Amino acid sequence: MSFQQGLSGLNASSKNLEVIGNNVANANTIGAKSSRAEFGDMYASAINGTSIGIGVNLQAVTQQFTQGNITTTDSPLDLAINGNGFFEVSNGSQTLYTRNGQFQADKDGYLTTNTGLKLVGYPASKDGTIQPGAAVPLQLPTGGVDPNPTSGITVEMNLDSRKATTLPATAPQIDFTNAKTYNDATSVTVFDAKGQDVALTYYFQKSATDTWNVYATANGASVNVDGAGNPLPITTINFPPDGGTPTSPVGTVAFDVPSTTNAAGAATLPITGIALNLTGATQFGSGFGVTNMTQDGYAAGLLTGVTVEKSGIVMATYSNGQAKAAGQLELATFRNPQGLTPLGGNMWARSYASGDPTVGTPSTGNIGALQAGALEESNTDLTGELVDMITAQRVYQANAQTIKTQDQVLQTLVNLR
């Protein structure tokens, strides 16, 4: 027994206590990964069958990249990774890696960490198309979305085959203020190039067996008239005897909406070439009903919120009900994550030991799944760490006892006469 053995044991136990203490200190740190002290025995250079070790040394402090628990939050920009991936963030000159998904939008719309590092990923074009390639800092649009004039309308409905014809004998053959001159009507709001709303109403008039005239008004004015100003149909629907898919029109019917004045008193712009799709219409012996009506126009909108999908696509939502991709974050994995260089602040940097990152989008390969509105807790097992702390403390005391015992042996030798 020598003082060196006991001293090395004290040093090793002290380092172990430091590692355990750091793990305990970061038990509530989002995305933190615990560490483990690893030790090795020491021998003199000449080893034989009777060699006695000369102590212990700290060989490595390894990071434990096991999965932490995931808890939900109220922030849509809180992100958690369930798997092996790391978020990529940039300080402007270097890409760093983190498991801390606490992100926020800064004054310029960039998604950043709480220390200002920018989350990177693939950008999106103005129309919301993701553009894979070189990763750049992800930035939310700071303005609104431009209006889009209506270009197509799809109507799925049933016209009651039991209805009688309502076609007047003389022109005008329909009076929009007289419900006796048509059978049914339905409305949809469309938009002009300025995003101003136009109330478009369709009137369905049974003119013969299996035949229906379709009229339309925009803000109360007929969209199709003859030379005398009398309303004309924009199309005629012909059904087969079984009342199924119309035999005509086939495909879409194009019509124009003239300039009008809407309910707000604003003069609307003409809307040309609206494609009306009636292939979803039927004529069965049941009441009139519209099961679906869609149109592709919308007014201008302001940014109202942000969501992140499981695929990592960042969606911007607007006051007009539209949503558009603003980018897609990418994740990185490493062949040897224990080789990453810890920088503090829940950040790591690549190193020669870690190897180069393999990047990809969430839920591809072994990168891991992304969960929005959630955070990954520290993977520290607090109960286990406290037990390890007690064990390390006992080992420290035992090594101190070996030094005390060696001192007593030497004192005995000194006292020999």
Tab-separated table of C-alpha atoms in Angstrom, residues 14-210:
chain	number	residue	atom	x	y	z
A	14	SER	CA	-13.523	13.708	-6.547
A	15	LYS	CA	-13.826	13.803	-10.349
A	16	ASN	CA	-16.692	11.328	-10.199
A	17	LEU	CA	-18.482	13.522	-7.679
A	18	GLU	CA	-17.970	16.524	-9.966
A	19	VAL	CA	-19.518	14.669	-12.913
A	20	ILE	CA	-22.455	13.507	-10.800
A	21	GLY	CA	-22.910	17.003	-9.399
A	22	ASN	CA	-23.019	18.460	-12.918
A	23	ASN	CA	-25.641	15.905	-13.925
A	24	VAL	CA	-27.776	16.775	-10.914
A	25	ALA	CA	-27.356	20.504	-11.564
A	26	ASN	CA	-28.702	20.054	-15.118
A	27	ALA	CA	-31.601	17.784	-14.213
A	28	ASN	CA	-34.024	20.558	-15.264
A	29	THR	CA	-32.058	21.793	-18.283
A	30	ILE	CA	-34.015	21.288	-21.515
A	31	GLY	CA	-32.172	19.021	-23.928
A	32	ALA	CA	-29.241	18.431	-21.563
A	33	LYS	CA	-27.399	15.110	-21.741
A	34	SER	CA	-25.849	13.479	-18.704
A	35	SER	CA	-22.203	12.447	-18.522
A	36	ARG	CA	-20.397	9.460	-17.059
A	37	ALA	CA	-16.903	9.307	-15.582
A	38	GLU	CA	-14.924	6.306	-16.825
A	39	PHE	CA	-11.837	5.086	-14.953
A	40	GLY	CA	-8.935	2.728	-15.555
A	41	ASP	CA	-6.422	1.046	-13.278
A	42	MET	CA	-2.702	1.937	-13.386
A	43	TYR	CA	0.374	-0.296	-13.266
A	44	ALA	CA	4.081	0.351	-13.280
A	45	SER	CA	5.821	-0.117	-16.617
A	46	ALA	CA	7.298	-3.493	-15.562
A	47	ILE	CA	4.444	-5.961	-15.198
A	48	ASN	CA	4.826	-9.509	-13.939
A	49	GLY	CA	2.746	-12.052	-12.112
A	50	THR	CA	3.174	-10.298	-8.768
A	51	SER	CA	2.635	-6.704	-9.937
A	52	ILE	CA	0.365	-4.592	-7.789
A	53	GLY	CA	-1.515	-1.706	-9.315
A	54	ILE	CA	-0.452	1.795	-8.381
A	55	GLY	CA	-3.892	3.365	-8.433
A	56	VAL	CA	-6.616	4.630	-10.731
A	57	ASN	CA	-6.936	7.420	-13.255
A	58	LEU	CA	-9.784	9.183	-15.046
A	59	GLN	CA	-9.775	7.956	-18.632
A	60	ALA	CA	-12.772	9.795	-20.068
A	61	VAL	CA	-15.964	11.674	-19.321
A	62	THR	CA	-18.446	10.407	-21.886
A	63	GLN	CA	-21.747	12.005	-22.832
A	64	GLN	CA	-24.855	9.848	-22.668
A	65	PHE	CA	-27.105	10.636	-25.653
A	66	THR	CA	-30.053	8.532	-24.561
A	67	GLN	CA	-33.556	9.869	-25.167
A	68	GLY	CA	-35.017	12.223	-22.569
A	69	ASN	CA	-38.689	12.392	-21.655
A	70	ILE	CA	-40.851	14.587	-23.901
A	71	THR	CA	-43.356	16.961	-22.305
A	72	THR	CA	-45.944	19.107	-24.065
A	73	THR	CA	-46.007	22.912	-23.891
A	74	ASP	CA	-48.238	25.756	-25.071
A	75	SER	CA	-45.729	27.214	-27.546
A	76	PRO	CA	-45.969	26.093	-31.203
A	77	LEU	CA	-42.261	26.875	-31.653
A	78	ASP	CA	-41.174	24.497	-28.890
A	79	LEU	CA	-39.784	21.446	-30.691
A	80	ALA	CA	-38.702	18.034	-29.445
A	81	ILE	CA	-36.791	15.304	-31.257
A	82	ASN	CA	-37.649	11.689	-30.540
A	83	GLY	CA	-34.618	9.957	-31.996
A	84	ASN	CA	-30.975	10.557	-32.814
A	85	GLY	CA	-31.086	13.920	-34.567
A	86	PHE	CA	-29.808	17.343	-33.559
A	87	PHE	CA	-31.156	20.768	-34.465
A	88	GLU	CA	-28.744	22.798	-36.573
A	89	VAL	CA	-28.218	26.411	-35.525
A	90	SER	CA	-25.860	29.053	-36.840
A	91	ASN	CA	-23.929	31.839	-35.147
A	92	GLY	CA	-23.147	33.396	-38.517
A	93	SER	CA	-19.793	31.715	-39.044
A	94	GLN	CA	-20.254	28.207	-37.666
A	95	THR	CA	-22.967	25.573	-37.526
A	96	LEU	CA	-23.611	24.204	-34.045
A	97	TYR	CA	-25.866	21.409	-32.840
A	98	THR	CA	-28.381	21.219	-30.007
A	99	ARG	CA	-31.217	19.139	-28.590
A	100	ASN	CA	-32.801	22.178	-26.937
A	101	GLY	CA	-35.895	22.986	-29.008
A	102	GLN	CA	-36.881	26.251	-27.310
A	103	PHE	CA	-37.176	28.490	-30.381
A	104	GLN	CA	-38.718	31.895	-30.938
A	105	ALA	CA	-39.087	34.431	-33.746
A	106	ASP	CA	-36.913	37.555	-33.508
A	107	LYS	CA	-37.826	41.023	-34.796
A	108	ASP	CA	-36.725	40.092	-38.316
A	109	GLY	CA	-38.709	36.853	-38.383
A	110	TYR	CA	-35.737	34.511	-37.904
A	111	LEU	CA	-36.300	31.440	-35.743
A	112	THR	CA	-33.684	31.630	-32.995
A	113	THR	CA	-32.593	30.057	-29.733
A	114	ASN	CA	-32.839	32.040	-26.514
A	115	THR	CA	-29.228	33.113	-27.098
A	116	GLY	CA	-29.875	34.385	-30.634
A	117	LEU	CA	-28.496	31.471	-32.667
A	118	LYS	CA	-30.526	30.972	-35.856
A	119	LEU	CA	-32.247	27.696	-36.707
A	120	VAL	CA	-31.248	26.564	-40.194
A	121	GLY	CA	-33.064	24.545	-42.835
A	122	TYR	CA	-34.355	24.694	-46.382
A	123	PRO	CA	-35.962	27.940	-47.604
A	124	ALA	CA	-39.311	28.235	-49.378
A	125	SER	CA	-40.180	30.211	-52.484
A	126	LYS	CA	-42.794	32.964	-52.416
A	127	ASP	CA	-45.524	30.483	-53.313
A	128	GLY	CA	-44.524	28.171	-50.436
A	129	THR	CA	-42.538	25.572	-52.386
A	130	ILE	CA	-39.679	24.060	-50.354
A	131	GLN	CA	-36.310	24.466	-52.075
A	132	PRO	CA	-33.933	21.688	-50.927
A	133	GLY	CA	-30.247	22.417	-51.162
A	134	ALA	CA	-27.932	24.494	-49.035
A	135	ALA	CA	-29.333	25.146	-45.568
A	136	VAL	CA	-29.946	28.768	-44.590
A	137	PRO	CA	-31.337	30.476	-41.473
A	138	LEU	CA	-35.106	29.997	-41.472
A	139	GLN	CA	-37.060	33.240	-41.647
A	140	LEU	CA	-40.786	33.768	-41.315
A	141	PRO	CA	-42.437	36.217	-43.717
A	142	THR	CA	-42.808	39.549	-41.972
A	143	GLY	CA	-45.494	40.881	-44.312
A	144	GLY	CA	-48.866	39.569	-45.371
A	145	VAL	CA	-49.984	37.411	-48.255
A	146	ASP	CA	-51.173	39.024	-51.493
A	147	PRO	CA	-54.758	38.511	-52.664
A	148	ASN	CA	-55.534	35.868	-55.251
A	149	PRO	CA	-58.446	36.321	-57.675
A	150	THR	CA	-60.845	33.419	-58.035
A	151	SER	CA	-60.122	31.286	-61.090
A	152	GLY	CA	-62.024	28.090	-60.338
A	153	ILE	CA	-65.182	26.966	-58.543
A	154	THR	CA	-66.234	23.378	-57.856
A	155	VAL	CA	-69.811	22.539	-56.882
A	156	GLU	CA	-70.989	19.157	-55.603
A	157	MET	CA	-74.757	19.069	-55.139
A	158	ASN	CA	-78.007	17.264	-55.793
A	159	LEU	CA	-80.840	18.770	-57.819
A	160	ASP	CA	-84.248	17.317	-56.964
A	161	SER	CA	-85.515	15.327	-59.955
A	162	ARG	CA	-89.078	15.585	-58.602
A	163	LYS	CA	-89.205	19.336	-59.124
A	164	ALA	CA	-91.471	20.743	-61.838
A	165	THR	CA	-90.203	23.016	-64.585
A	166	THR	CA	-90.351	26.732	-63.839
A	167	LEU	CA	-89.462	28.113	-67.265
A	168	PRO	CA	-91.678	31.145	-68.042
A	169	ALA	CA	-93.257	31.265	-71.479
A	170	THR	CA	-91.800	34.644	-72.403
A	171	ALA	CA	-88.648	36.638	-71.693
A	172	PRO	CA	-87.281	37.388	-69.249
A	173	GLN	CA	-87.305	33.721	-68.383
A	174	ILE	CA	-86.055	34.257	-64.833
A	175	ASP	CA	-86.604	36.902	-62.209
A	176	PHE	CA	-84.065	36.667	-59.412
A	177	THR	CA	-86.482	38.431	-57.062
A	178	ASN	CA	-89.236	35.894	-57.775
A	179	ALA	CA	-88.532	32.429	-56.393
A	180	LYS	CA	-91.324	31.001	-58.558
A	181	THR	CA	-89.142	31.462	-61.665
A	182	TYR	CA	-86.374	29.150	-60.460
A	183	ASN	CA	-86.141	26.045	-58.331
A	184	ASP	CA	-83.111	26.453	-56.087
A	185	ALA	CA	-80.196	28.803	-55.399
A	186	THR	CA	-76.890	28.787	-53.559
A	187	SER	CA	-74.156	31.364	-52.983
A	188	VAL	CA	-70.393	31.541	-52.692
A	189	THR	CA	-68.017	34.428	-52.061
A	190	VAL	CA	-65.361	34.982	-54.718
A	191	PHE	CA	-62.562	37.540	-54.916
A	192	ASP	CA	-61.245	39.969	-57.508
A	193	ALA	CA	-57.597	40.852	-58.168
A	194	LYS	CA	-57.612	43.351	-55.287
A	195	GLY	CA	-58.978	40.761	-52.898
A	196	GLN	CA	-62.378	42.446	-52.724
A	197	ASP	CA	-65.229	40.052	-52.072
A	198	VAL	CA	-67.991	39.436	-54.577
A	199	ALA	CA	-71.209	37.631	-53.615
A	200	LEU	CA	-71.795	35.121	-56.422
A	201	THR	CA	-75.192	33.403	-56.430
A	202	TYR	CA	-76.200	30.472	-58.648
A	203	TYR	CA	-79.822	29.905	-59.633
A	204	PHE	CA	-80.956	26.505	-60.892
A	205	GLN	CA	-84.017	26.440	-63.132
A	206	LYS	CA	-85.484	23.173	-64.379
A	207	SER	CA	-86.334	23.814	-68.035
A	208	ALA	CA	-87.189	20.238	-69.081
A	209	THR	CA	-86.866	16.665	-67.886
A	210	ASP	CA	-83.223	16.054	-66.870
